[in-house]
Coordinates of C-alpha atoms in Angstrom, one line a residue:
X20 CA -4.4 -15.8 -5.0
X21 CA -5.5 -19.1 -5.6
X22 CA -5.4 -20.6 -9.4
X23 CA -8.1 -24.0 -10.7
X24 CA -6.7 -26.6 -11.2
X25 CA -7.8 -25.2 -15.2
X26 CA -5.5 -22.2 -14.0
X27 CA -2.6 -23.8 -12.7
X28 CA -1.7 -26.9 -15.8
X29 CA -2.2 -23.7 -17.7
X30 CA -0.3 -21.3 -15.5
X31 CA 2.3 -23.8 -15.0
X32 CA 2.5 -24.1 -18.8
X33 CA 3.1 -20.5 -19.4
X34 CA 6.3 -21.2 -16.9
X35 CA 7.9 -24.5 -19.1
X36 CA 7.6 -22.3 -22.1
X37 CA 8.4 -19.1 -20.3
X38 CA 12.2 -21.5 -18.3
X39 CA 12.9 -22.5 -22.4
X40 CA 13.1 -19.0 -23.6
X41 CA 14.7 -17.9 -21.3
X42 CA 17.1 -20.0 -19.9
X43 CA 15.8 -21.0 -16.9
X44 CA 15.0 -24.3 -14.9
X45 CA 11.6 -24.8 -14.7
X46 CA 11.9 -24.2 -11.0
X47 CA 13.1 -21.3 -11.0
X48 CA 10.7 -20.0 -13.7
X49 CA 8.1 -21.0 -11.3
X50 CA 10.0 -18.3 -8.5
X51 CA 10.1 -15.6 -11.0
X52 CA 6.4 -16.0 -11.8
X53 CA 5.3 -16.6 -8.4
X54 CA 7.6 -13.1 -7.7
X55 CA 5.9 -11.0 -10.5
X56 CA 3.1 -11.0 -9.3
X57 CA 3.6 -10.3 -6.3
X58 CA 5.9 -7.2 -7.8
X59 CA 2.5 -5.1 -10.0
X60 CA -0.5 -7.6 -8.0
X61 CA -1.9 -10.0 -10.2
X62 CA -2.5 -7.6 -13.1
X63 CA 1.0 -7.8 -15.2
X64 CA -0.9 -10.0 -18.1
X65 CA -4.0 -8.4 -18.2
X66 CA -2.7 -4.4 -17.6
X67 CA 1.0 -3.9 -17.5
X68 CA 2.2 -6.5 -20.2
X69 CA 0.2 -4.3 -22.7
X70 CA 1.3 -1.1 -21.4
X71 CA 4.7 -2.3 -21.1
X72 CA 4.8 -2.9 -24.8
X73 CA 3.0 0.3 -26.1
X74 CA 5.7 2.1 -24.5
X75 CA 8.7 -0.5 -25.3
X76 CA 7.7 0.5 -29.6
X77 CA 8.2 3.7 -29.5
X78 CA 11.5 3.2 -31.0
X79 CA 13.3 4.9 -27.7
X80 CA 16.8 5.8 -28.6
X81 CA 20.4 6.6 -26.5
X82 CA 18.9 10.4 -24.8
X83 CA 23.4 11.0 -24.8
X84 CA 23.1 12.9 -27.6
X85 CA 20.5 14.8 -28.2
X86 CA 19.7 18.9 -26.0
X87 CA 17.6 18.9 -23.2
X88 CA 15.3 20.7 -25.5
X89 CA 15.3 18.1 -28.1
X90 CA 14.9 15.4 -25.6
X91 CA 11.5 17.9 -24.1
X92 CA 10.0 17.9 -27.3
X93 CA 10.6 14.2 -27.8
X94 CA 8.8 13.8 -24.7
X95 CA 5.5 15.2 -26.2
X96 CA 5.6 13.1 -28.9
X97 CA 5.5 9.7 -27.5
X98 CA 2.6 11.0 -25.1
X99 CA 0.8 11.7 -28.7
X100 CA 1.8 8.0 -29.3
X101 CA 0.8 6.6 -26.3
X102 CA -2.6 7.8 -26.0
X103 CA -2.8 6.5 -30.1
X104 CA -2.2 3.1 -29.2
X105 CA -3.7 3.2 -25.7
X106 CA -7.1 5.3 -25.7
X107 CA -7.8 8.2 -25.6
X108 CA -6.5 11.1 -23.2
X109 CA -10.2 11.1 -21.3
X110 CA -9.8 6.9 -21.4
X111 CA -6.3 6.5 -19.3
X112 CA -6.8 9.2 -17.3
X113 CA -10.6 7.4 -15.7
X114 CA -8.9 4.2 -16.1
X115 CA -7.2 3.9 -12.5
X116 CA -4.6 0.8 -12.8
X117 CA -4.0 1.6 -17.2
X118 CA -2.5 5.4 -15.7
X119 CA -0.6 4.0 -12.8
X120 CA 0.9 1.3 -15.1
X121 CA 1.8 3.9 -18.1
X122 CA 3.6 5.9 -14.9
X123 CA 5.7 2.7 -14.6
X124 CA 6.5 1.6 -17.6
X125 CA 6.7 4.9 -18.1
X126 CA 9.8 6.4 -15.6
X127 CA 11.3 2.6 -16.8
X128 CA 11.7 2.4 -20.4
X129 CA 10.5 6.6 -21.8
X130 CA 12.0 8.8 -18.7
X131 CA 11.5 11.9 -21.5
X132 CA 7.9 11.7 -21.2
X133 CA 7.5 11.3 -17.9
X134 CA 7.5 15.0 -16.0
X135 CA 4.3 15.5 -19.1
X136 CA 1.6 12.8 -18.0
X137 CA 1.0 14.1 -13.7
X138 CA 0.1 17.5 -15.6
X139 CA -1.7 16.1 -18.9
X140 CA -3.8 13.0 -17.2
X141 CA -3.8 14.2 -13.4
X142 CA -4.2 17.4 -13.2
X143 CA -6.2 18.2 -16.7
X144 CA -8.0 15.9 -18.4
X145 CA -8.8 13.8 -14.3
X146 CA -9.3 18.0 -13.4
X147 CA -11.5 18.5 -15.4
X148 CA -13.5 15.4 -15.9
X149 CA -13.3 15.1 -11.7
X150 CA -14.2 19.2 -11.1
X151 CA -16.4 19.9 -14.7
X152 CA -19.9 20.3 -14.8
X153 CA -19.9 18.5 -18.4
X154 CA -20.6 21.9 -20.4
X155 CA -20.1 22.1 -23.8
X156 CA -17.0 23.2 -23.7
X157 CA -15.3 21.8 -20.8
X158 CA -16.5 19.0 -23.3
X159 CA -14.3 20.3 -26.4
X160 CA -11.3 21.1 -24.0
X161 CA -11.0 17.3 -23.4
X162 CA -11.4 16.6 -26.8
X163 CA -8.4 18.6 -27.8
X164 CA -6.5 17.1 -25.1
X165 CA -7.9 12.8 -25.9
X166 CA -5.4 12.8 -29.0
X167 CA -2.6 14.7 -27.5
X168 CA -2.6 17.5 -29.8
X169 CA -2.8 19.8 -27.0
X170 CA -0.7 18.2 -24.1
X171 CA -2.0 19.2 -19.8
X172 CA -0.5 21.1 -17.8
X173 CA -1.4 21.8 -14.3
X174 CA -0.2 25.6 -12.5
X175 CA -0.2 25.8 -8.8
X176 CA 3.1 27.4 -7.1
X177 CA 3.7 30.9 -7.6
X178 CA 7.6 32.4 -7.0
X179 CA 5.7 33.9 -3.7
X180 CA 3.5 30.6 -3.2
X181 CA 4.7 27.4 -2.5
X182 CA 2.7 24.6 -0.8
X183 CA 0.6 27.3 1.1
X184 CA -2.0 27.3 -1.3
X185 CA -4.4 28.8 0.4
X186 CA -2.4 32.0 -0.2
X187 CA -1.8 32.3 -3.3
X188 CA -2.3 35.8 -5.7
X189 CA -3.8 34.6 -8.9
X190 CA -7.3 36.4 -9.0
X191 CA -10.1 35.4 -11.3
X192 CA -11.7 38.8 -10.9
X193 CA -15.7 38.8 -12.5
X194 CA -16.8 40.7 -14.6
X195 CA -20.9 40.8 -13.7
X196 CA -21.3 42.7 -16.9
X197 CA -19.3 40.5 -19.6
X198 CA -19.7 37.8 -17.9
X199 CA -16.6 36.4 -17.5
X200 CA -13.4 36.2 -15.5
X201 CA -10.1 38.0 -16.0
X202 CA -6.9 36.4 -14.8
X203 CA -4.8 38.6 -13.5
X204 CA -0.9 38.1 -11.7
X205 CA -1.3 41.5 -9.1
X206 CA 2.3 41.3 -8.2
X207 CA 6.0 39.4 -9.0
X208 CA 5.2 37.0 -6.6
X209 CA 2.4 35.6 -7.9
X210 CA 3.2 35.0 -10.8
X211 CA 3.6 30.9 -11.6
X212 CA 7.1 29.6 -11.7
X213 CA 8.2 26.2 -12.2
X214 CA 5.3 23.9 -15.5
X215 CA 6.7 23.0 -17.7
X216 CA 5.0 25.4 -20.4
X217 CA 8.4 27.0 -22.9
X218 CA 7.4 25.0 -25.9
X219 CA 5.1 25.8 -28.5
X220 CA 3.5 23.4 -28.0
X221 CA -0.7 23.5 -27.6
X222 CA -1.0 23.7 -24.0
X223 CA -4.4 23.5 -22.7
X224 CA -3.6 24.1 -18.6
X225 CA -5.5 24.4 -15.2
X226 CA -4.6 27.7 -13.8
X227 CA -5.4 27.6 -9.5
X228 CA -6.4 31.4 -9.1
X229 CA -7.9 33.3 -6.1
X230 CA -11.8 33.5 -7.1
X231 CA -13.2 37.3 -7.2
X232 CA -16.5 38.5 -6.8
X233 CA -18.2 42.1 -6.4
X234 CA -14.1 42.5 -4.3
X235 CA -15.4 39.1 -2.2
X236 CA -12.4 37.2 -2.0
X237 CA -14.7 33.6 -2.1
X238 CA -11.4 30.9 -2.2
X239 CA -9.2 30.0 -4.3
X240 CA -11.0 27.5 -7.8
X241 CA -8.8 26.0 -9.9
X242 CA -10.5 27.3 -13.8
X243 CA -9.5 26.4 -17.1
X244 CA -6.8 28.6 -19.7
X245 CA -5.8 27.3 -23.1
X246 CA -2.5 29.0 -22.8
X247 CA -1.5 28.1 -26.1
X248 CA -3.9 27.3 -28.9
X249 CA -1.3 25.8 -33.0
X250 CA -1.2 29.6 -33.8
X251 CA 0.4 30.4 -30.1
X252 CA 0.1 32.4 -26.9
X253 CA -3.5 33.5 -26.5
X254 CA -2.9 37.4 -25.8
X255 CA -2.9 38.3 -22.1
X256 CA -0.5 35.5 -21.1
X257 CA 3.8 35.8 -21.3
X258 CA 6.1 32.9 -20.2
X259 CA 9.1 33.4 -20.1
X260 CA 12.0 30.3 -19.8
X261 CA 13.2 29.1 -17.0
X262 CA 16.7 28.1 -17.2
X263 CA 17.8 24.1 -17.2
X264 CA 17.5 22.4 -14.0
X265 CA 19.3 19.1 -13.1
X266 CA 16.5 16.7 -13.6
X267 CA 14.6 15.0 -16.1
X268 CA 14.2 17.3 -19.4
X269 CA 11.2 20.4 -18.9
X270 CA 10.7 23.4 -20.6
X271 CA 10.1 25.0 -17.4
X272 CA 8.8 28.8 -17.5
X273 CA 7.4 31.7 -15.5
X274 CA 3.8 32.1 -16.2
X275 CA 2.5 36.0 -16.2
X276 CA -1.0 37.2 -17.0
X277 CA -2.7 40.5 -17.7
X278 CA -6.8 40.3 -17.6
X279 CA -6.7 37.2 -19.7
X280 CA -10.7 36.9 -20.4
X281 CA -12.4 34.2 -19.5
X282 CA -15.7 31.8 -20.1
X283 CA -18.6 30.9 -17.1
X284 CA -18.1 27.2 -18.3
X285 CA -13.6 27.7 -17.4
X286 CA -14.8 27.4 -14.5
X287 CA -14.3 24.1 -12.1
X288 CA -16.4 24.9 -9.0
X289 CA -16.7 20.8 -8.7
X290 CA -20.5 21.1 -9.4
X291 CA -20.0 23.6 -4.8
X292 CA -19.9 27.1 -6.0
X293 CA -21.6 29.0 -8.7
X294 CA -22.7 32.1 -9.5
X295 CA -26.5 33.4 -10.5
X296 CA -27.5 35.5 -12.9
X297 CA -27.9 38.9 -10.6
X298 CA -24.2 38.1 -10.2
X299 CA -24.8 36.8 -6.5
X300 CA -22.1 34.0 -5.8
X301 CA -22.9 31.2 -3.3
X302 CA -20.6 27.6 -2.5
X303 CA -22.1 25.1 -0.5
X304 CA -18.1 25.0 1.0
X305 CA -18.5 27.9 4.1
X306 CA -15.0 27.8 4.5
X307 CA -12.9 29.7 1.7
X308 CA -10.2 27.9 2.8
X309 CA -11.9 23.8 2.4
X310 CA -12.8 24.9 -1.0
X311 CA -9.4 24.0 -3.0
X312 CA -8.7 21.9 -0.6
X313 CA -12.3 20.0 -2.3
X314 CA -11.3 20.8 -5.2
X315 CA -7.9 19.5 -5.5
X316 CA -9.0 16.4 -3.5
X317 CA -10.3 14.6 -6.0
X318 CA -7.2 14.8 -7.6
X319 CA -4.3 12.5 -5.3
X320 CA -4.6 10.2 -7.6
X321 CA -1.1 12.2 -9.0
X322 CA 1.0 11.9 -5.8
X323 CA 1.0 8.0 -5.6
X324 CA 1.2 7.7 -9.3
X325 CA 4.8 9.5 -9.4
X326 CA 6.1 8.5 -6.3
X327 CA 4.8 4.7 -7.4
X328 CA 6.3 5.3 -10.7
X329 CA 10.3 6.3 -9.0
X330 CA 9.5 3.0 -7.2
X331 CA 9.2 1.4 -10.3
X332 CA 12.0 3.8 -11.6
X333 CA 14.1 2.3 -8.6
X334 CA 13.3 -1.3 -9.0
X335 CA 14.7 -1.4 -12.7
X336 CA 17.7 -0.1 -11.4
X337 CA 18.1 -2.1 -8.3
X338 CA 17.8 -5.0 -12.2
X339 CA 20.0 -3.0 -14.0
X340 CA 22.3 -3.3 -10.3
X341 CA 22.4 -7.0 -10.0
X342 CA 22.4 -8.3 -13.7
X343 CA 26.1 -5.8 -14.0
X344 CA 26.6 -7.3 -9.9
X345 CA 26.5 -10.5 -11.3
X346 CA 29.5 -10.5 -14.6
X347 CA 31.9 -7.7 -13.0
X348 CA 34.7 -9.8 -11.7
X349 CA 37.3 -8.2 -8.5
X350 CA 39.9 -8.7 -7.0
X351 CA 40.8 -12.1 -7.0
X352 CA 38.4 -12.7 -9.1
X353 CA 34.8 -13.7 -7.6
X354 CA 31.9 -11.6 -9.2
X355 CA 31.2 -8.8 -7.1
X356 CA 28.2 -9.9 -7.1
X357 CA 29.7 -13.0 -4.4
X358 CA 30.9 -9.9 -2.2
X359 CA 29.1 -9.8 0.9
X360 CA 29.0 -6.9 1.7
X361 CA 27.9 -5.8 -2.2
X362 CA 25.2 -8.2 -2.3
X363 CA 24.0 -7.2 1.5
X364 CA 23.9 -4.1 -0.2
X365 CA 21.5 -5.0 -3.1
X366 CA 19.6 -6.9 -0.6
X367 CA 18.8 -4.4 1.5
X368 CA 17.5 -2.6 -1.7
X369 CA 15.1 -5.7 -2.6
X370 CA 12.9 -5.5 1.4
X371 CA 13.0 -1.4 0.1
X372 CA 11.6 -2.0 -2.7
X373 CA 9.0 -4.5 -3.0
X374 CA 8.2 -2.8 0.4
X375 CA 7.7 0.0 -1.1
X376 CA 6.2 -1.8 -4.0
X377 CA 3.7 -3.1 -1.9
X378 CA 2.3 -0.1 -0.1
X379 CA 1.6 1.7 -3.6
X380 CA 0.1 -1.5 -4.1
X381 CA -1.8 -0.9 -1.2
X382 CA -2.8 2.6 -1.4
X383 CA -3.0 1.2 -5.6
X384 CA -5.7 -0.9 -4.3
X385 CA -7.8 1.6 -2.3
X386 CA -7.8 4.6 -4.8
X387 CA -10.0 1.9 -7.3
X388 CA -12.1 1.1 -5.1
X389 CA -15.7 3.6 -5.0
X390 CA -15.9 2.4 -1.1
X391 CA -12.7 4.2 -0.5
X392 CA -13.8 7.2 1.6
X393 CA -12.3 10.4 -0.7
X394 CA -10.5 11.8 2.9
X395 CA -9.5 8.9 3.5
X396 CA -7.4 7.9 0.1
X397 CA -6.0 11.9 1.0
X398 CA -4.7 10.5 3.6
X399 CA -3.0 7.4 2.2
X400 CA -1.3 9.7 -0.7
X401 CA 0.2 11.6 1.4
X402 CA 1.5 8.9 3.4
X403 CA 3.2 6.9 0.5
X404 CA 4.6 9.7 -1.5
X405 CA 7.1 10.1 1.3
X406 CA 8.3 7.2 1.7
X407 CA 8.2 5.2 -1.7
X408 CA 9.8 8.3 -3.4
X409 CA 13.3 8.3 -0.4
X410 CA 12.8 4.7 -0.4
X411 CA 13.4 4.5 -4.0
X412 CA 16.2 7.6 -3.8
X413 CA 17.8 6.1 -1.1
X414 CA 17.8 3.0 -3.9
X415 CA 19.0 3.6 -7.0
X416 CA 22.4 5.9 -5.3
X417 CA 23.1 2.9 -4.0
X418 CA 22.6 0.9 -7.1
X419 CA 24.2 3.7 -9.0
X420 CA 27.3 3.7 -6.4
X421 CA 28.0 0.0 -6.5
X422 CA 27.6 -0.3 -10.0
X423 CA 31.0 2.9 -9.8
X424 CA 32.0 5.4 -12.9
X425 CA 29.2 2.6 -15.0
X426 CA 26.8 3.9 -13.2
X427 CA 27.9 7.8 -14.3
X428 CA 26.8 7.7 -17.4
X429 CA 23.5 8.6 -19.3
X430 CA 23.1 5.2 -21.6
X431 CA 23.6 3.6 -18.3
X432 CA 19.5 4.9 -16.6
X433 CA 20.7 5.8 -13.1
X434 CA 20.8 10.1 -14.4
X435 CA 17.3 10.4 -15.6
X436 CA 16.5 7.5 -12.5
X437 CA 18.2 9.4 -10.0
X438 CA 16.1 12.6 -12.2
X439 CA 12.9 11.5 -12.3
X440 CA 13.0 10.4 -8.6
X441 CA 14.4 14.0 -7.1
X442 CA 11.3 15.6 -9.3
X443 CA 8.5 13.0 -7.9
X444 CA 10.4 14.2 -4.2
X445 CA 8.9 17.7 -4.9
X446 CA 6.1 17.3 -7.3
X447 CA 2.8 17.8 -5.8
X448 CA 3.5 18.5 -3.0
X449 CA 6.9 18.1 -1.1
X450 CA 7.7 15.5 0.8
X451 CA 8.8 17.6 4.1
X452 CA 5.8 19.4 4.4
X453 CA 3.5 16.5 2.8
X454 CA 4.7 14.1 5.8
X455 CA 4.1 17.2 8.4
X456 CA 0.7 17.7 7.2
X457 CA 0.3 13.5 7.4
X458 CA 1.6 14.1 10.3
X459 CA -0.6 16.8 12.1
X460 CA -4.3 15.2 10.1
X461 CA -3.8 11.4 11.5
X462 CA -3.3 13.7 15.8
X463 CA -5.9 16.4 15.1
X464 CA -8.9 14.3 13.0
X465 CA -11.4 11.6 13.0
X466 CA -8.8 10.0 10.1
X467 CA -7.2 6.9 10.7
X468 CA -4.7 4.9 8.3
X469 CA -5.6 0.8 7.3
X470 CA -6.2 -1.0 10.5
X471 CA -2.7 -3.3 11.0
X472 CA -2.2 -6.0 9.8
X473 CA -2.6 -10.0 12.0
X474 CA -0.5 -11.9 10.5
X475 CA -1.1 -15.5 10.6
X476 CA 1.7 -16.9 10.5
X477 CA 5.1 -16.3 13.1
X478 CA 4.3 -13.5 15.3
X479 CA 8.3 -12.5 16.0
X480 CA 9.3 -9.6 17.8
X481 CA 10.2 -7.5 15.8
X482 CA 7.1 -6.6 14.4
X483 CA 5.7 -5.8 17.8
X484 CA 8.1 -2.5 17.8
X485 CA 6.7 -0.7 14.9
X486 CA 3.8 -0.7 16.3
X487 CA 4.6 0.0 19.8
X488 CA 6.0 2.9 17.8
X489 CA 3.8 4.7 16.2
X490 CA 0.5 4.1 19.0
X491 CA 3.7 6.3 21.2
X492 CA 3.5 8.7 18.6
X493 CA -0.3 9.2 17.9
X494 CA -1.3 9.2 21.8
X495 CA 1.5 12.2 22.0
X496 CA 3.9 10.0 24.7
X497 CA 7.1 12.4 25.0
X498 CA 9.5 11.7 21.6
X499 CA 13.2 13.3 22.1
X500 CA 14.4 13.6 18.6
X501 CA 11.4 16.2 18.1
X502 CA 12.5 19.9 17.9
X503 CA 8.8 20.8 18.2
X504 CA 5.7 20.4 16.7
X505 CA 6.2 19.8 13.1
X506 CA 8.9 17.8 13.1
X507 CA 6.3 15.2 16.4
X508 CA 4.1 15.3 13.3
X509 CA 7.1 14.1 10.6
X510 CA 7.4 11.6 13.5
X511 CA 3.9 10.3 13.3
X512 CA 3.9 10.5 9.8
X513 CA 6.8 8.3 9.5
X514 CA 6.1 5.6 11.9
X515 CA 2.7 5.2 10.5
X516 CA 3.9 4.9 7.1
X517 CA 6.8 2.5 7.9
X518 CA 4.2 0.1 9.5
X519 CA 2.1 0.5 7.0
X520 CA 4.3 -0.7 4.0
X521 CA 6.3 -3.6 6.3
X522 CA 2.5 -4.4 6.7
X523 CA 1.6 -4.8 3.5
X524 CA 4.6 -6.8 2.1
X525 CA 4.4 -8.9 4.8
X526 CA 0.3 -9.5 4.2
X527 CA 1.5 -10.3 -0.1
X528 CA 4.0 -12.2 1.4
X529 CA 2.1 -14.4 3.4
X530 CA -0.9 -14.8 0.1
X531 CA 2.1 -15.5 -2.4
X532 CA 3.2 -19.2 -3.2
X533 CA 4.8 -21.4 -1.4
X534 CA 7.7 -20.4 -3.9
X535 CA 7.9 -16.5 -2.9
X536 CA 6.5 -17.0 0.3
X537 CA 9.9 -17.3 2.2
X538 CA 12.1 -15.2 0.2
X539 CA 9.2 -11.8 0.7
X540 CA 9.2 -13.2 4.3
X541 CA 13.2 -12.4 4.8
X542 CA 12.7 -9.3 3.1
X543 CA 9.9 -8.4 5.6
X544 CA 11.9 -9.0 8.1
X545 CA 15.2 -7.4 6.8
X546 CA 12.8 -3.5 6.0
X547 CA 11.1 -3.8 10.2
X548 CA 14.6 -5.1 11.0
X549 CA 16.1 -2.4 9.1
X550 CA 13.6 0.6 10.7
X551 CA 13.9 0.0 14.1
X552 CA 18.4 -0.2 14.0
X553 CA 17.4 3.1 11.9
X554 CA 15.4 4.3 15.1
X555 CA 17.3 1.8 18.1
X556 CA 17.8 5.6 20.1
X557 CA 13.5 5.9 19.9
X558 CA 13.4 2.3 20.8
X559 CA 16.0 1.6 23.9
X560 CA 15.0 4.8 25.3
X561 CA 11.3 3.4 25.8
X562 CA 12.4 0.7 27.5
X563 CA 11.4 -2.0 23.7
X564 CA 15.9 -1.8 22.3
X565 CA 17.6 -4.3 25.2
X566 CA 21.0 -5.6 24.7
X567 CA 20.0 -8.8 24.3
X568 CA 16.9 -8.2 21.3
X569 CA 19.6 -5.5 19.8
X570 CA 22.4 -8.0 19.4
X571 CA 19.5 -10.7 17.6
X572 CA 18.3 -7.9 15.7
X573 CA 21.7 -8.1 14.0
X574 CA 22.8 -11.4 14.1
X575 CA 19.3 -12.2 12.6
X576 CA 19.8 -9.2 9.5
X577 CA 23.6 -10.7 8.8
X578 CA 21.5 -13.6 8.1
X579 CA 18.9 -13.2 6.2
X580 CA 20.6 -11.2 3.9
X581 CA 23.4 -13.7 3.7
X582 CA 20.3 -16.2 3.0
X583 CA 18.2 -13.5 0.6
X584 CA 21.7 -13.0 -1.6
X585 CA 20.9 -16.3 -3.7
X586 CA 17.7 -15.6 -5.1
X587 CA 18.7 -11.4 -6.3
X588 CA 19.2 -12.5 -9.2
X589 CA 15.1 -13.9 -9.0
X590 CA 13.9 -11.0 -7.4
X591 CA 15.0 -8.6 -9.7
X592 CA 13.7 -11.2 -13.2
X593 CA 10.4 -10.9 -11.5
X594 CA 10.4 -6.9 -12.4
X595 CA 9.5 -7.9 -15.8
X596 CA 11.7 -5.6 -17.4
X597 CA 12.6 -5.2 -21.3
X598 CA 16.4 -4.9 -21.6
X599 CA 16.4 -4.1 -25.8
X600 CA 14.3 -0.8 -24.1
X601 CA 16.5 0.2 -21.4
X602 CA 19.8 -1.1 -23.5
X603 CA 22.0 0.1 -20.8
X604 CA 25.9 -1.5 -21.3
X605 CA 26.4 -3.0 -18.1
X606 CA 22.5 -5.5 -17.9
X607 CA 22.9 -6.7 -21.3
X608 CA 23.7 -10.1 -21.2
X609 CA 27.7 -9.6 -21.4
X610 CA 28.4 -5.8 -21.0
X611 CA 32.1 -6.5 -21.6
X612 CA 30.9 -7.2 -25.2
X613 CA 28.5 -4.3 -25.2
X614 CA 31.4 -1.6 -25.1
X615 CA 33.3 -3.6 -27.5
X616 CA 30.0 -2.9 -29.7
X617 CA 29.4 0.1 -29.0
X618 CA 33.6 0.5 -30.1
X619 CA 33.0 -0.9 -32.6
X620 CA 36.3 -3.1 -31.4
X621 CA 34.5 -6.5 -32.5

């Protein structure tokens, strides 16, 4: 990112103040600032800092002594506090940079808030904004959602139907005499399953239901349903709380409907379908299965938001692990971070998380651009969500293990971070289903992932191997690891996503300021080589990885691990984690003193 001379002078002045405030050498502070520009895609001061400050002002407390119901309730209180500070829900949902930042910082410092975000902003407010027709009724529902006095939730999954949306059975039957829809659950398998609506909190929900007009099945559409008002549950709806899950605190429930009356304007047709005064149904989209896909295509931002939030949680987990490793003394005297087996794991985690962050930033830019075709964004979200969330899980588990028993305490955050990430893996399309669908999309349609990045620096042999594998799998070259068409599609999606992540990190490395460039290039090399090693069977069997190159791969990895280890503190300092809001004893400046303070022993 280029800066004018005046901006450079101001930037250097800011860095001097930052260095003094954090007891850092000016050069180290400058490096941290350069890395932070990469992590936050140049939007830290403009967007992220404000959102971070709002989140840290929520007077967050240790959740250890609270029940899960209390924590879920606290999440709704936090949602209202956030929209009071950042603006009405409608504005936040329409402002993607702010929305994405809200997901990130909630995952980092307000984990109880996370479960409410996607349903409220992207799948309820966003659905009404993008699929509504601006009627008075729809504007009234948006008004109720704006201050979060009513919480938005999306009811999609049914007990008998998950990702196979076109087969779901919840019905919205058009009553031509009353000019309204009757929402019903025809049998047990059709009850809505898992939405967080058990708590007695006012809700404006969006329900996916099969539209039937004069007995004709017209496909699945979304409908606005004010499930709970201040007076309680609406007539014709029944809600039963589900057992406690092992993830983040949510008031999950089973829901069924029995003739709930919905006015015409509750139908979110996306402007593509209508029912005339004489009861005649018409739709611009002929294929019934495609009608809901058109609607859901408008709501893809939620997928990248929840998976990027998992990456933000993993960044925080890595920050905690590095800070702890800097203080924890091991046998014989060395600090944990000085042990090569520990630093190797942490550097590997840094490479993965910087690559996932770079890919997330690339996809977010695509979503923020009005020129990107919606079908391309759909594909990007389907490729990014599995890679981002699975990477976050791998990193968090590794960091949790390096922290030993300390990583098991809620106050040290890892259980909540892991819970958020497990939720992201399943939410808005389970990862394996996403991988299969993305692979098939890559093969069957005229849709392509972004063009491969052409580096301006030296092109090492290993960078070409990711392209080679992606090309071979796309062209249908024998895939020896595939058990059938589904796994072949997954392998193609995985190869494409890994190439995108590597390209994104290499591109950010080459555009970074000089101090950060070499470190980021090393992380990109580590990420690429680890991916090749994980798929060595394929590369060897296809003649891309000889014994000599395999040896060079291992030697290069060892060198890069060692060279990058000294930069771990700067790499995690760039995440701008608010230490006071995290409250983790092992992330404090003196973890032993923090625990002794907890015990009242000093």
